[in-house]
């Protein structure tokens, strides 16, 4: 549910800000705003109600120059966050599979 996704995003950001490979993307940004947008977006991605009203992912990430390597780091951080919250391997795999389709938008290939 929504509270679970909020906990995931909180833990994910704890992991991201410690990761030298990608934390620069989040430096100086409003983490609460990013987490809330991501929470709503992920709620939809995981089959919840369609309530995301934010900007398009491609637009949000267009100027960032995210690479495949950095997106892979993002996925690994999500995996670490989920594992740290006690999610089983099957659930972690399902989340990663749900996130993979956003790669083209984040990398400017959409």
Short mmCIF file of C-alpha atoms in Angstrom, two decimals:
data_model
loop_
_atom_site.label_atom_id
_atom_site.label_comp_id
_atom_site.label_asym_id
_atom_site.label_seq_id
_atom_site.Cartn_x
_atom_site.Cartn_y
_atom_site.Cartn_z
CA UNK A 1 0.00 0.00 0.00
CA UNK A 2 0.88 3.68 0.07
CA UNK A 3 2.53 3.53 3.49
CA UNK A 4 4.72 0.68 2.27
CA UNK A 5 5.80 2.63 -0.78
CA UNK A 6 6.52 5.67 1.41
CA UNK A 7 8.76 3.50 3.60
CA UNK A 8 10.48 2.16 0.47
CA UNK A 9 11.15 5.69 -0.83
CA UNK A 10 12.46 6.84 2.57
CA UNK A 11 14.85 3.88 2.74
CA UNK A 12 15.81 4.27 -0.92
CA UNK A 13 16.84 7.88 -0.36
CA UNK A 14 18.89 6.85 2.68
CA UNK A 15 20.80 4.49 0.38
CA UNK A 16 21.06 6.96 -2.53
CA UNK A 17 22.55 9.82 -0.51
CA UNK A 18 25.30 7.44 0.62
CA UNK A 19 26.09 6.31 -2.95
CA UNK A 20 28.85 8.42 -4.51
CA UNK A 21 27.91 7.11 -7.96
CA UNK A 22 24.50 8.82 -8.14
CA UNK A 23 23.94 11.05 -5.14
CA UNK A 24 24.98 14.09 -7.17
CA UNK A 25 21.71 13.87 -9.09
CA UNK A 26 19.86 14.54 -5.83
CA UNK A 27 22.20 17.14 -4.28
CA UNK A 28 20.46 20.46 -3.74
CA UNK A 29 17.07 19.04 -4.67
CA UNK A 30 13.98 18.90 -2.46
CA UNK A 31 14.01 15.25 -1.41
CA UNK A 32 10.50 15.40 0.05
CA UNK A 33 9.08 16.58 -3.28
CA UNK A 34 10.99 13.92 -5.20
CA UNK A 35 9.94 11.18 -2.78
CA UNK A 36 6.29 12.20 -2.93
CA UNK A 37 6.26 12.27 -6.73
CA UNK A 38 8.05 8.92 -6.85
CA UNK A 39 5.66 7.45 -4.27
CA UNK A 40 2.61 8.42 -6.32
CA UNK A 41 4.25 7.27 -9.57
CA UNK A 42 5.31 3.92 -8.07
CA UNK A 43 1.88 3.39 -6.53
CA UNK A 44 0.51 3.51 -10.08
CA UNK A 45 3.32 1.36 -11.49
CA UNK A 46 2.54 -1.33 -8.94
CA UNK A 47 -1.16 -1.41 -9.85
CA UNK A 48 -2.57 1.30 -7.60
CA UNK A 49 -4.90 4.12 -8.59
CA UNK A 50 -3.87 6.42 -11.47
CA UNK A 51 -3.34 9.68 -9.59
CA UNK A 52 0.11 10.87 -10.77
CA UNK A 53 -0.23 14.45 -12.02
CA UNK A 54 3.46 15.35 -12.15
CA UNK A 55 5.64 16.15 -15.11
CA UNK A 56 6.54 13.45 -17.61
CA UNK A 57 9.55 11.37 -16.52
CA UNK A 58 11.41 12.13 -19.75
CA UNK A 59 10.94 15.88 -19.18
CA UNK A 60 12.04 15.68 -15.55
CA UNK A 61 15.23 13.79 -16.38
CA UNK A 62 16.09 15.29 -19.80
CA UNK A 63 18.80 17.66 -18.58
CA UNK A 64 20.39 15.19 -16.15
CA UNK A 65 22.25 13.03 -18.64
CA UNK A 66 21.52 9.77 -16.81
CA UNK A 67 23.49 6.83 -18.23
CA UNK A 68 22.69 3.12 -18.24
CA UNK A 69 25.34 2.68 -15.53
CA UNK A 70 23.67 5.28 -13.31
CA UNK A 71 20.24 3.76 -13.88
CA UNK A 72 21.69 0.38 -12.93
CA UNK A 73 23.01 2.01 -9.73
CA UNK A 74 19.49 3.35 -9.11
CA UNK A 75 18.08 -0.19 -9.45
CA UNK A 76 20.78 -1.62 -7.17
CA UNK A 77 20.00 1.02 -4.56
CA UNK A 78 16.32 0.17 -4.79
CA UNK A 79 17.23 -3.49 -4.30
CA UNK A 80 19.36 -2.61 -1.25
CA UNK A 81 16.57 -0.50 0.19
CA UNK A 82 13.98 -3.22 -0.25
CA UNK A 83 16.26 -5.89 1.16
CA UNK A 84 17.04 -3.62 4.12
CA UNK A 85 13.33 -3.35 4.82
CA UNK A 86 13.03 -7.14 4.88
CA UNK A 87 11.35 -7.77 1.54
CA UNK A 88 11.88 -11.26 0.11
CA UNK A 89 13.78 -11.89 -3.12
CA UNK A 90 10.62 -12.49 -5.16
CA UNK A 91 9.15 -9.12 -4.17
CA UNK A 92 12.46 -7.36 -4.83
CA UNK A 93 12.60 -8.94 -8.29
CA UNK A 94 9.01 -7.85 -9.03
CA UNK A 95 9.82 -4.25 -8.09
CA UNK A 96 12.95 -4.19 -10.25
CA UNK A 97 10.99 -5.65 -13.19
CA UNK A 98 8.35 -2.92 -12.72
CA UNK A 99 11.02 -0.21 -12.70
CA UNK A 100 13.03 -1.39 -15.72
CA UNK A 101 10.49 -0.02 -18.27
CA UNK A 102 11.14 3.56 -17.09
CA UNK A 103 14.80 3.30 -18.24
CA UNK A 104 14.12 4.82 -21.71
CA UNK A 105 12.36 7.87 -20.21
CA UNK A 106 15.13 8.50 -17.69
CA UNK A 107 17.84 8.10 -20.31
CA UNK A 108 16.18 10.29 -22.92
CA UNK A 109 15.27 7.41 -25.22
CA UNK A 110 11.50 7.65 -24.82
#
